[in-house]
Amino acid sequence: MKPVVVFRHALTEGAGYFGAFLTERNIPWQMIRIDQGEQIPSTAEDFSGMALMGGPMSVNDDLPWIAPLLGLIRDAMERDVPVLGHCLGGQLMSKALGATISRNTVKEIGWGEARLSDSPEARRWFGELENFDVFHWHGETFALPAEATHLLSSAYCSNQAYAIGKHLALQCHIEMTCDMVKVWCDAGASEVTESISSPGVQTVEKMQANLHQRVASLNAIAKPVYERWIAGLKT
């Protein structure tokens, strides 16, 4: 089986639970560390799927790797190789498909409720849950590309997830582990302090309260979502 390729854009934003999920199912995967200057492939033909993780940069930044990565996303979708985007990854998918990425009305940092859209496609990805807690850390948001089906929203961000066939873009983070939350809280402590007046931002203490229980609940939500995504892997 061809491997799933996972793109890391920042040292602290690795594959998390998604990587563990693939490993547990003996699905081969490899990571391309953009933050270390590793080369972006020119084609997706050697991969069964493509996953994009998060990062602190903006897809609108003038960075040398963004244009080639957008081209690879388009190539993957044209080849029917499923693409999965987490936060920045979802924004990269949107930009690749011609949608705009702009500043969200407020920053969202911490745990917050996501609400499921009332559609068969939303239930296909997320089941019968009407709302559930996910993790957030973003200041920008994506518009929906053409042909996208809206899946999730939150109180402070109307576009939290969409699907286009077997391709899934998320603004929120469902890949979190306890260690990732702790590392992000340490690395982003100053951003939290500067943004704490925002109604969408939690304190570091609140983000880490009941952490093991929160992450276990998040993993339970992510598991069937990832199962649906790997069902579309190209063999």
Short mmCIF file of C-alpha atoms in Angstrom, two decimals:
data_model
loop_
_atom_site.label_atom_id
_atom_site.label_comp_id
_atom_site.label_asym_id
_atom_site.label_seq_id
_atom_site.Cartn_x
_atom_site.Cartn_y
_atom_site.Cartn_z
CA MET A 1 0.00 0.00 0.00
CA LYS A 2 1.21 3.47 -0.79
CA PRO A 3 1.86 5.62 2.30
CA VAL A 4 -0.17 8.53 3.59
CA VAL A 5 1.96 11.65 3.45
CA VAL A 6 1.70 14.03 6.41
CA PHE A 7 2.95 17.61 6.14
CA ARG A 8 4.30 19.27 9.28
CA HIS A 9 4.64 23.04 9.12
CA ALA A 10 5.91 23.69 12.66
CA LEU A 11 7.93 21.63 15.13
CA THR A 12 5.20 21.70 17.76
CA GLU A 13 2.38 20.73 15.36
CA GLY A 14 3.03 17.13 14.42
CA ALA A 15 0.66 14.32 13.52
CA GLY A 16 -0.61 13.86 17.08
CA TYR A 17 -3.48 11.43 17.49
CA PHE A 18 -3.84 11.16 13.71
CA GLY A 19 -0.38 9.62 13.46
CA ALA A 20 -1.13 7.20 16.30
CA PHE A 21 -4.41 6.29 14.59
CA LEU A 22 -2.61 5.37 11.35
CA THR A 23 0.10 3.41 13.17
CA GLU A 24 -2.44 1.42 15.19
CA ARG A 25 -4.05 0.30 11.91
CA ASN A 26 -0.75 -0.56 10.24
CA ILE A 27 -1.33 2.11 7.61
CA PRO A 28 2.06 3.23 6.32
CA TRP A 29 2.72 6.95 6.59
CA GLN A 30 5.58 9.35 6.23
CA MET A 31 6.13 12.90 7.38
CA ILE A 32 7.49 15.75 5.30
CA ARG A 33 8.88 18.39 7.67
CA ILE A 34 8.39 21.68 5.90
CA ASP A 35 9.70 23.45 9.01
CA GLN A 36 13.06 21.72 8.37
CA GLY A 37 13.14 22.59 4.69
CA GLU A 38 12.26 19.13 3.37
CA GLN A 39 11.25 19.08 -0.29
CA ILE A 40 7.61 19.06 -1.36
CA PRO A 41 6.90 16.34 -3.95
CA SER A 42 5.82 17.51 -7.40
CA THR A 43 3.05 14.91 -7.62
CA ALA A 44 0.73 12.97 -5.30
CA GLU A 45 0.87 9.79 -7.38
CA ASP A 46 3.06 7.97 -4.83
CA PHE A 47 0.65 8.48 -1.91
CA SER A 48 -2.61 6.87 -0.82
CA GLY A 49 -3.67 10.00 1.08
CA MET A 50 -2.42 13.45 2.05
CA ALA A 51 -2.78 15.11 5.46
CA LEU A 52 -1.85 18.67 6.37
CA MET A 53 -1.29 19.66 9.97
CA GLY A 54 -1.44 23.09 11.60
CA GLY A 55 1.03 25.94 11.97
CA PRO A 56 1.33 29.51 13.29
CA MET A 57 1.87 31.12 9.88
CA SER A 58 -0.78 32.46 7.52
CA VAL A 59 -1.47 30.88 4.14
CA ASN A 60 -1.39 34.47 2.86
CA ASP A 61 2.25 34.87 3.94
CA ASP A 62 4.94 35.12 1.26
CA LEU A 63 6.62 31.79 2.04
CA PRO A 64 8.44 29.78 -0.65
CA TRP A 65 6.76 26.45 0.15
CA ILE A 66 3.14 27.63 -0.02
CA ALA A 67 2.73 27.74 -3.82
CA PRO A 68 4.21 24.25 -4.42
CA LEU A 69 2.09 22.81 -1.61
CA LEU A 70 -1.07 24.37 -3.04
CA GLY A 71 -0.20 22.79 -6.36
CA LEU A 72 0.27 19.40 -4.70
CA ILE A 73 -3.13 19.67 -3.00
CA ARG A 74 -4.77 20.31 -6.36
CA ASP A 75 -2.84 17.44 -7.92
CA ALA A 76 -3.95 15.07 -5.13
CA MET A 77 -7.60 15.99 -5.54
CA GLU A 78 -7.40 15.62 -9.33
CA ARG A 79 -5.92 12.13 -8.80
CA ASP A 80 -8.65 11.19 -6.30
CA VAL A 81 -6.08 11.00 -3.48
CA PRO A 82 -7.98 12.06 -0.34
CA VAL A 83 -6.79 15.22 1.39
CA LEU A 84 -7.26 15.99 5.09
CA GLY A 85 -6.51 19.43 6.53
CA HIS A 86 -6.24 20.46 10.18
CA CYS A 87 -6.52 24.22 10.88
CA LEU A 88 -3.75 25.72 8.71
CA GLY A 89 -4.10 22.57 6.62
CA GLY A 90 -7.78 23.29 6.04
CA GLN A 91 -6.91 26.85 5.08
CA LEU A 92 -4.32 25.59 2.61
CA MET A 93 -6.97 23.36 1.03
CA SER A 94 -9.34 26.31 0.72
CA LYS A 95 -6.70 28.57 -0.84
CA ALA A 96 -5.71 25.82 -3.27
CA LEU A 97 -9.34 25.64 -4.38
CA GLY A 98 -9.71 29.39 -4.87
CA ALA A 99 -11.46 30.34 -1.61
CA THR A 100 -10.35 33.26 0.55
CA ILE A 101 -8.67 33.08 3.95
CA SER A 102 -9.21 36.10 6.17
CA ARG A 103 -9.02 37.23 9.76
CA ASN A 104 -11.69 35.68 11.96
CA THR A 105 -13.87 38.07 13.97
CA VAL A 106 -12.04 36.99 17.14
CA LYS A 107 -9.26 34.58 17.99
CA GLU A 108 -10.32 31.14 19.15
CA ILE A 109 -7.87 29.52 21.57
CA GLY A 110 -8.82 26.63 23.83
CA TRP A 111 -11.70 24.23 24.16
CA GLY A 112 -15.02 25.16 22.62
CA GLU A 113 -18.18 23.63 21.29
CA ALA A 114 -18.60 22.70 17.64
CA ARG A 115 -22.10 22.38 16.23
CA LEU A 116 -23.00 19.88 13.53
CA SER A 117 -24.76 21.10 10.40
CA ASP A 118 -28.14 19.52 9.72
CA SER A 119 -27.23 17.56 6.60
CA PRO A 120 -26.67 13.94 5.58
CA GLU A 121 -23.05 14.74 4.68
CA ALA A 122 -22.35 16.18 8.12
CA ARG A 123 -23.80 13.07 9.75
CA ARG A 124 -21.81 10.86 7.40
CA TRP A 125 -18.60 12.34 8.79
CA PHE A 126 -19.54 13.03 12.41
CA GLY A 127 -22.45 10.70 13.14
CA GLU A 128 -25.49 11.76 15.09
CA LEU A 129 -23.71 14.09 17.51
CA GLU A 130 -25.32 17.53 17.53
CA ASN A 131 -22.48 19.29 19.32
CA PHE A 132 -19.19 18.38 20.97
CA ASP A 133 -16.05 20.02 22.33
CA VAL A 134 -13.00 20.43 20.11
CA PHE A 135 -9.71 22.31 20.51
CA HIS A 136 -9.07 25.64 18.79
CA TRP A 137 -6.03 27.81 18.12
CA HIS A 138 -6.51 30.18 15.22
CA GLY A 139 -6.92 33.82 14.27
CA GLU A 140 -7.88 33.35 10.62
CA THR A 141 -10.60 31.35 8.93
CA PHE A 142 -11.44 29.95 5.51
CA ALA A 143 -14.36 30.60 3.20
CA LEU A 144 -15.98 27.56 1.62
CA PRO A 145 -14.70 26.55 -1.81
CA ALA A 146 -17.13 25.75 -4.61
CA GLU A 147 -18.77 22.33 -4.22
CA ALA A 148 -17.94 22.19 -0.49
CA THR A 149 -20.54 20.97 1.98
CA HIS A 150 -20.55 22.77 5.32
CA LEU A 151 -20.16 20.40 8.29
CA LEU A 152 -19.37 22.30 11.51
CA SER A 153 -19.61 25.76 13.07
CA SER A 154 -18.85 27.31 16.46
CA ALA A 155 -20.01 30.35 18.38
CA TYR A 156 -17.09 32.43 17.10
CA CYS A 157 -16.36 30.88 13.70
CA SER A 158 -19.02 29.89 11.19
CA ASN A 159 -16.81 27.60 9.10
CA GLN A 160 -15.24 24.91 11.27
CA ALA A 161 -15.28 22.06 8.74
CA TYR A 162 -16.34 21.17 5.24
CA ALA A 163 -16.14 18.18 2.92
CA ILE A 164 -15.79 17.76 -0.83
CA GLY A 165 -16.40 14.09 -1.47
CA LYS A 166 -13.61 12.17 0.27
CA HIS A 167 -11.68 15.35 1.13
CA LEU A 168 -12.09 16.90 4.61
CA ALA A 169 -11.00 20.34 5.81
CA LEU A 170 -11.10 21.30 9.49
CA GLN A 171 -10.57 24.68 11.09
CA CYS A 172 -10.60 23.12 14.55
CA HIS A 173 -8.09 20.62 15.92
CA ILE A 174 -9.28 17.04 16.44
CA GLU A 175 -5.74 15.62 16.40
CA MET A 176 -4.73 16.83 19.85
CA THR A 177 -2.91 14.81 22.49
CA CYS A 178 -2.30 15.83 26.10
CA ASP A 179 1.34 16.56 25.31
CA MET A 180 0.41 18.75 22.36
CA VAL A 181 -1.96 20.85 24.48
CA LYS A 182 0.73 21.33 27.13
CA VAL A 183 3.42 22.25 24.59
CA TRP A 184 1.12 24.70 22.81
CA CYS A 185 0.17 26.32 26.11
CA ASP A 186 3.85 26.78 26.95
CA ALA A 187 4.84 28.03 23.51
CA GLY A 188 1.79 30.27 23.11
CA ALA A 189 1.51 31.63 26.65
CA SER A 190 2.26 35.21 25.55
CA GLU A 191 -0.33 35.05 22.76
CA VAL A 192 -2.92 33.82 25.24
CA THR A 193 -2.10 36.65 27.64
CA GLU A 194 -2.30 39.25 24.85
CA SER A 195 -5.62 37.88 23.57
CA ILE A 196 -7.36 36.97 26.82
CA SER A 197 -9.94 39.74 26.41
CA SER A 198 -11.34 37.87 23.41
CA PRO A 199 -14.48 35.87 24.27
CA GLY A 200 -13.04 32.96 22.29
CA VAL A 201 -9.80 32.67 24.28
CA GLN A 202 -9.33 30.59 27.43
CA THR A 203 -6.62 30.85 30.03
CA VAL A 204 -3.84 28.27 30.00
CA GLU A 205 -5.24 26.92 33.27
CA LYS A 206 -8.67 26.31 31.76
CA MET A 207 -7.17 24.67 28.69
CA GLN A 208 -5.32 22.17 30.86
CA ALA A 209 -8.09 21.47 33.37
CA ASN A 210 -9.40 17.88 33.18
CA LEU A 211 -7.02 17.47 30.27
CA HIS A 212 -6.87 13.68 30.07
CA GLN A 213 -10.65 13.40 30.08
CA ARG A 214 -11.05 16.14 27.47
CA VAL A 215 -8.45 14.64 25.15
CA ALA A 216 -9.92 11.15 25.53
CA SER A 217 -13.33 12.54 24.53
CA LEU A 218 -11.76 14.35 21.56
CA ASN A 219 -9.96 11.21 20.42
CA ALA A 220 -13.28 9.34 20.58
CA ILE A 221 -14.79 11.95 18.24
CA ALA A 222 -11.77 11.96 15.91
CA LYS A 223 -11.58 8.17 15.58
CA PRO A 224 -14.71 7.62 13.43
CA VAL A 225 -13.91 10.76 11.41
CA TYR A 226 -10.47 9.41 10.59
CA GLU A 227 -11.99 5.98 9.89
CA ARG A 228 -14.26 7.53 7.28
CA TRP A 229 -11.32 9.36 5.77
CA ILE A 230 -9.06 6.29 5.46
CA ALA A 231 -11.93 4.41 3.81
CA GLY A 232 -11.22 6.63 0.81
CA LEU A 233 -7.46 5.99 0.63
CA LYS A 234 -6.29 5.31 -2.89
CA THR A 235 -4.72 1.90 -3.25
#
